[in-house]
Coordinates of C-alpha atoms in Angstrom, one line a residue:
M1 CA -20.6 -0.8 20.1
P2 CA -18.8 2.6 20.3
E3 CA -20.1 5.3 18.1
Q4 CA -16.8 5.6 16.3
L5 CA -17.3 2.2 14.7
S6 CA -19.8 3.7 12.3
G7 CA -19.1 6.0 9.5
L8 CA -16.8 3.9 7.4
R9 CA -16.5 3.6 3.7
V10 CA -14.6 0.7 2.2
V11 CA -13.1 1.3 -1.3
V12 CA -11.6 -1.7 -3.1
V13 CA -9.8 -1.0 -6.3
T14 CA -10.1 -3.8 -8.8
Y15 CA -8.4 -4.7 -12.1
Q16 CA -8.9 -8.2 -13.5
S17 CA -10.0 -9.3 -10.0
R18 CA -12.9 -11.7 -10.7
E19 CA -10.9 -14.5 -9.0
T20 CA -10.2 -12.7 -5.7
L21 CA -13.2 -10.4 -5.3
P22 CA -15.7 -13.0 -4.0
S23 CA -13.5 -14.2 -1.1
F24 CA -12.6 -10.5 -0.3
L25 CA -16.3 -9.6 0.1
A26 CA -17.0 -12.8 2.1
T27 CA -14.3 -12.0 4.7
L28 CA -15.3 -8.3 4.7
A29 CA -18.7 -9.4 5.9
E30 CA -17.1 -10.9 9.0
A31 CA -14.7 -8.0 9.6
G32 CA -17.1 -5.7 11.4
G33 CA -16.8 -1.9 11.1
G34 CA -20.4 -1.0 11.7
N35 CA -22.0 -1.9 8.4
P36 CA -19.7 0.1 6.1
Q37 CA -20.6 1.4 2.7
V38 CA -18.7 -0.7 0.2
V39 CA -17.5 0.8 -3.1
V40 CA -15.9 -1.3 -5.8
V41 CA -13.9 0.9 -8.2
D42 CA -13.0 -1.0 -11.4
N43 CA -10.1 0.1 -13.5
G44 CA -11.2 -1.4 -16.8
S45 CA -11.4 -5.1 -16.1
S46 CA -12.4 -7.5 -18.9
D47 CA -12.5 -10.7 -16.8
G48 CA -16.1 -10.5 -15.4
T49 CA -15.2 -8.4 -12.4
V50 CA -17.7 -5.7 -13.3
D51 CA -20.6 -8.1 -13.9
Y52 CA -19.9 -9.9 -10.6
A53 CA -19.6 -6.7 -8.5
A54 CA -22.8 -5.2 -10.1
A55 CA -24.8 -8.3 -9.0
V56 CA -23.7 -8.1 -5.3
P57 CA -26.3 -6.6 -3.0
D58 CA -25.3 -3.5 -1.0
V59 CA -22.2 -2.9 -3.1
E60 CA -21.8 0.3 -5.1
L61 CA -19.9 -0.1 -8.4
A62 CA -17.9 2.8 -9.9
E63 CA -16.5 2.1 -13.3
A64 CA -13.5 4.2 -14.1
G65 CA -13.6 3.3 -17.8
R66 CA -9.8 3.0 -17.9
N67 CA -7.0 2.1 -15.6
L68 CA -6.5 5.0 -13.3
G69 CA -3.9 3.3 -11.2
Y70 CA -4.3 2.4 -7.5
G71 CA -4.3 5.9 -6.1
G72 CA -6.5 7.3 -8.9
G73 CA -9.1 4.5 -8.3
A74 CA -9.0 5.1 -4.6
N75 CA -9.6 8.8 -5.0
L76 CA -12.6 8.1 -7.3
G77 CA -14.1 5.8 -4.7
A78 CA -13.6 8.3 -1.9
S79 CA -15.0 11.3 -3.8
G80 CA -18.0 12.9 -2.1
M81 CA -17.8 10.7 1.0
G82 CA -19.4 11.8 4.2
E83 CA -18.1 9.1 6.4
E84 CA -15.4 9.7 9.1
W85 CA -13.2 6.8 8.0
L86 CA -12.0 5.5 4.7
L87 CA -10.6 2.0 4.2
V88 CA -8.6 1.7 0.9
V89 CA -7.9 -2.0 0.2
N90 CA -6.7 -4.5 -2.4
P91 CA -9.2 -7.1 -3.6
D92 CA -6.7 -9.9 -2.8
I93 CA -6.9 -9.2 1.0
A94 CA -8.7 -11.6 3.4
F95 CA -9.9 -10.0 6.7
Q96 CA -9.7 -11.9 9.9
P97 CA -13.0 -11.8 11.8
G98 CA -13.4 -8.5 13.7
C99 CA -10.4 -6.9 11.9
L100 CA -12.2 -3.6 11.2
D101 CA -13.6 -3.3 14.7
E102 CA -10.1 -3.7 16.0
L103 CA -8.6 -1.2 13.6
L104 CA -11.2 1.4 14.7
A105 CA -10.6 0.6 18.3
V106 CA -6.9 1.3 17.8
A107 CA -7.9 4.6 16.1
A108 CA -9.9 5.5 19.2
R109 CA -6.7 5.2 21.2
W110 CA -4.8 7.4 18.9
P111 CA -6.8 10.6 18.4
R112 CA -4.2 12.1 16.1
A113 CA -4.0 9.0 13.9
G114 CA -4.5 10.1 10.3
V115 CA -3.7 6.6 8.8
L116 CA -3.5 3.2 10.3
G117 CA -2.6 -0.2 9.0
P118 CA -3.0 -3.8 10.2
R119 CA -0.7 -6.7 10.6
I120 CA -0.4 -8.4 7.2
H121 CA 0.3 -12.1 6.8
T122 CA 1.3 -13.8 3.6
L123 CA -0.3 -16.9 2.3
D124 CA 2.7 -19.0 3.3
G125 CA 2.5 -17.9 6.9
R126 CA 5.1 -15.1 7.0
L127 CA 4.7 -11.6 8.5
Y128 CA 4.8 -9.1 5.8
P129 CA 6.9 -6.0 6.8
S130 CA 4.1 -3.5 6.2
A131 CA 5.2 -0.8 8.7
R132 CA 8.4 0.7 7.5
E133 CA 10.7 3.6 8.0
L134 CA 10.7 6.3 5.3
P135 CA 13.4 5.4 2.8
S136 CA 16.7 7.2 3.5
L137 CA 19.1 7.5 0.7
G138 CA 21.7 5.0 2.1
R139 CA 19.2 2.4 3.2
G140 CA 17.2 2.8 0.0
I141 CA 20.1 2.3 -2.3
V142 CA 21.3 -0.9 -0.5
H143 CA 17.8 -2.3 -0.2
A144 CA 17.1 -1.7 -3.9
T145 CA 20.5 -3.1 -5.0
V146 CA 20.9 -6.3 -2.9
G147 CA 17.6 -6.7 -1.0
W148 CA 16.1 -9.0 -3.6
I149 CA 19.0 -11.4 -3.3
W150 CA 20.1 -10.8 0.3
P151 CA 16.9 -10.0 2.2
A152 CA 18.5 -10.3 5.6
N153 CA 21.0 -7.5 5.0
P154 CA 21.1 -5.0 7.9
W155 CA 20.0 -2.0 5.7
T156 CA 16.9 -3.8 4.4
A157 CA 16.1 -5.1 7.9
S158 CA 16.4 -1.6 9.4
Y159 CA 14.3 0.0 6.7
R160 CA 11.6 -2.7 7.0
R161 CA 11.8 -3.0 10.8
E162 CA 12.2 -6.8 10.5
W163 CA 13.0 -7.5 14.1
G164 CA 11.3 -8.4 17.3
T165 CA 7.6 -8.7 18.0
P166 CA 5.3 -6.2 16.2
V167 CA 4.0 -3.5 18.5
E168 CA 1.4 -0.9 18.2
G169 CA 2.8 2.6 17.5
T170 CA 3.9 5.2 15.0
T171 CA 5.9 4.4 11.9
G172 CA 7.2 6.0 8.7
W173 CA 4.7 4.5 6.3
L174 CA 2.3 1.6 5.9
S175 CA 1.5 -0.7 3.0
G176 CA -1.3 0.6 0.8
S177 CA -2.8 -2.9 0.4
C178 CA -5.0 -2.1 3.5
L179 CA -5.1 1.4 4.9
L180 CA -7.6 3.0 7.3
L181 CA -7.6 6.7 6.7
R182 CA -9.3 9.5 8.7
R183 CA -11.2 11.5 6.1
E184 CA -10.0 14.8 7.6
A185 CA -6.4 13.8 7.2
F186 CA -6.9 12.3 3.7
E187 CA -8.7 15.3 2.4
S188 CA -6.1 17.7 4.0
V189 CA -3.5 16.4 1.6
G190 CA -5.8 16.1 -1.4
G191 CA -5.9 12.3 -1.3
F192 CA -3.5 10.1 -3.2
D193 CA -1.1 11.7 -5.7
E194 CA -2.3 10.3 -9.0
G195 CA 1.1 10.8 -10.6
Y196 CA 2.0 7.4 -9.0
F197 CA 0.3 4.8 -11.2
M198 CA 1.3 2.0 -8.9
Y199 CA 3.8 1.7 -6.0
F200 CA 5.1 4.5 -3.7
E201 CA 1.7 6.1 -3.6
D202 CA 1.3 4.7 -0.1
T203 CA 4.8 6.0 1.0
D204 CA 4.0 9.4 -0.4
L205 CA 0.6 9.6 1.1
C206 CA 1.8 8.6 4.6
E207 CA 4.7 11.1 4.4
R208 CA 2.4 14.0 3.4
I209 CA -0.2 13.1 6.1
A210 CA 2.5 13.1 8.7
A211 CA 3.8 16.4 7.5
E212 CA 0.3 17.9 8.3
G213 CA 0.7 16.9 11.9
W214 CA -1.2 13.5 11.9
E215 CA 0.2 10.2 13.1
V216 CA 0.9 7.1 11.0
V217 CA 0.0 4.2 13.3
Y218 CA 0.7 0.5 12.9
A219 CA -2.0 -1.7 14.5
P220 CA -0.8 -5.3 14.6
S221 CA -3.7 -6.4 16.8
A222 CA -5.8 -6.3 13.6
T223 CA -4.8 -8.9 11.0
V224 CA -5.4 -9.5 7.3
V225 CA -3.9 -12.0 4.9
H226 CA -2.6 -10.7 1.6
Q227 CA -2.3 -13.0 -1.4
G228 CA 0.2 -10.5 -2.8
G229 CA 1.4 -9.8 -6.3
H230 CA -2.0 -10.4 -7.9
S231 CA -1.7 -7.6 -10.4
T232 CA 2.1 -7.9 -10.6
S233 CA 2.1 -11.6 -11.5
Q234 CA -0.4 -10.9 -14.3
N235 CA 1.6 -7.9 -15.8
L236 CA 5.2 -8.4 -14.6
E237 CA 7.0 -6.1 -17.1
P238 CA 4.6 -3.1 -17.0
M239 CA 4.4 -3.4 -13.2
S240 CA 8.2 -3.3 -13.0
R241 CA 8.3 -0.3 -15.2
A242 CA 5.7 1.4 -13.1
H243 CA 7.6 0.5 -9.9
H244 CA 10.8 2.0 -11.1
A245 CA 9.1 5.1 -12.5
S246 CA 7.3 5.7 -9.2
A247 CA 10.6 5.2 -7.2
Y248 CA 12.2 7.9 -9.3
R249 CA 9.2 10.2 -8.9
Y250 CA 9.3 9.8 -5.1
L251 CA 13.1 10.3 -4.8
S252 CA 13.4 13.1 -7.3
R253 CA 10.7 15.1 -5.4
R254 CA 12.5 14.4 -2.1
Y255 CA 15.8 15.5 -3.5
A256 CA 14.6 18.4 -5.6
G257 CA 16.4 21.6 -6.7
P258 CA 19.8 22.4 -8.3
R259 CA 21.7 21.1 -5.3
W260 CA 20.6 17.5 -6.0
A261 CA 20.7 17.6 -9.8
L262 CA 23.7 15.2 -10.1
L263 CA 22.2 12.8 -7.5
R264 CA 19.0 12.7 -9.6
V265 CA 21.0 11.7 -12.7
V266 CA 22.6 8.9 -10.7
L267 CA 19.3 7.8 -9.3
R268 CA 17.7 7.7 -12.7
S269 CA 20.6 5.7 -14.2
G270 CA 20.6 3.3 -11.3
L271 CA 16.8 2.7 -11.4
W272 CA 17.0 2.2 -15.2
A273 CA 19.7 -0.4 -14.8
R274 CA 17.6 -2.2 -12.1
Y275 CA 14.5 -2.1 -14.3
Q276 CA 16.5 -3.7 -17.1
L277 CA 17.7 -6.4 -14.7
S278 CA 14.1 -7.0 -13.6
R279 CA 13.1 -7.8 -17.1
R280 CA 15.4 -10.7 -17.0
L281 CA 15.0 -11.7 -13.4
G282 CA 11.4 -11.6 -12.1
R283 CA 12.6 -12.0 -8.5
V284 CA 14.0 -8.4 -8.7
V285 CA 10.4 -7.1 -9.2
H286 CA 9.1 -9.0 -6.2
G287 CA 12.0 -7.7 -4.0
A288 CA 13.1 -8.9 -0.6
Q289 CA 11.0 -11.7 0.8
P290 CA 9.6 -11.4 4.4
M291 CA 12.0 -12.8 7.0
R292 CA 9.7 -13.4 10.0
R293 CA 7.1 -16.1 10.6
A294 CA 3.6 -14.9 11.4

């Protein structure tokens, strides 16, 4: 086995994850990666997640004591690490056998890769669009406005790259549900921005890593299955609120300064209206459904 397959830390951020954590750990054991260190960061679960994780051999448990959000939990799990690679992952992910070996093999082919992400399948056999363009203003507005009801619209399809056969290569950003990060790149940007409680922390992280000269690489030869929406389905209204707050944080920082003041007012008003709609229509929160079969 190549030497680069060692030196991996896996950080799984949990919140009320007792139902999904056992299957996550079972598939992780078959995923390879050179005997990685596994850290479970719990964000204040009350469903038995902590007791379960504490009883699993060779798993380090870090209790946050409160809900730090996804990025905050990931940063806690990564603190003090000495490994070359960091995998940040949701507890409702199931790895295909050899997935981590394959991700690390792809990383070896891309020496400037700062972050990599696998192909993601949904439970119903669809290909989740996990490798996307960075959201431009025009595509983002149309996607947010009509993507949830018209997922095949050309603006959403362009933003989510929903065409053709997935190929290995660079992209704008990758889904944070399963990210392989080079420690040097991750630390060069200070990790996740903890101002994002949930959502857009992956977009922001990938954009900042790319700005430091690293590559963001999609690796569809490695595959995971994502249950998806585990936390969202349990906490629909607060997750929708967090989603829209994070969207505004991301866009307001991209369009900062006096020149864009009026645009920020329009964006805030539009996102507030979409949030109010999402409180009445849950499908708005879940957004555009994947269009391709896995």
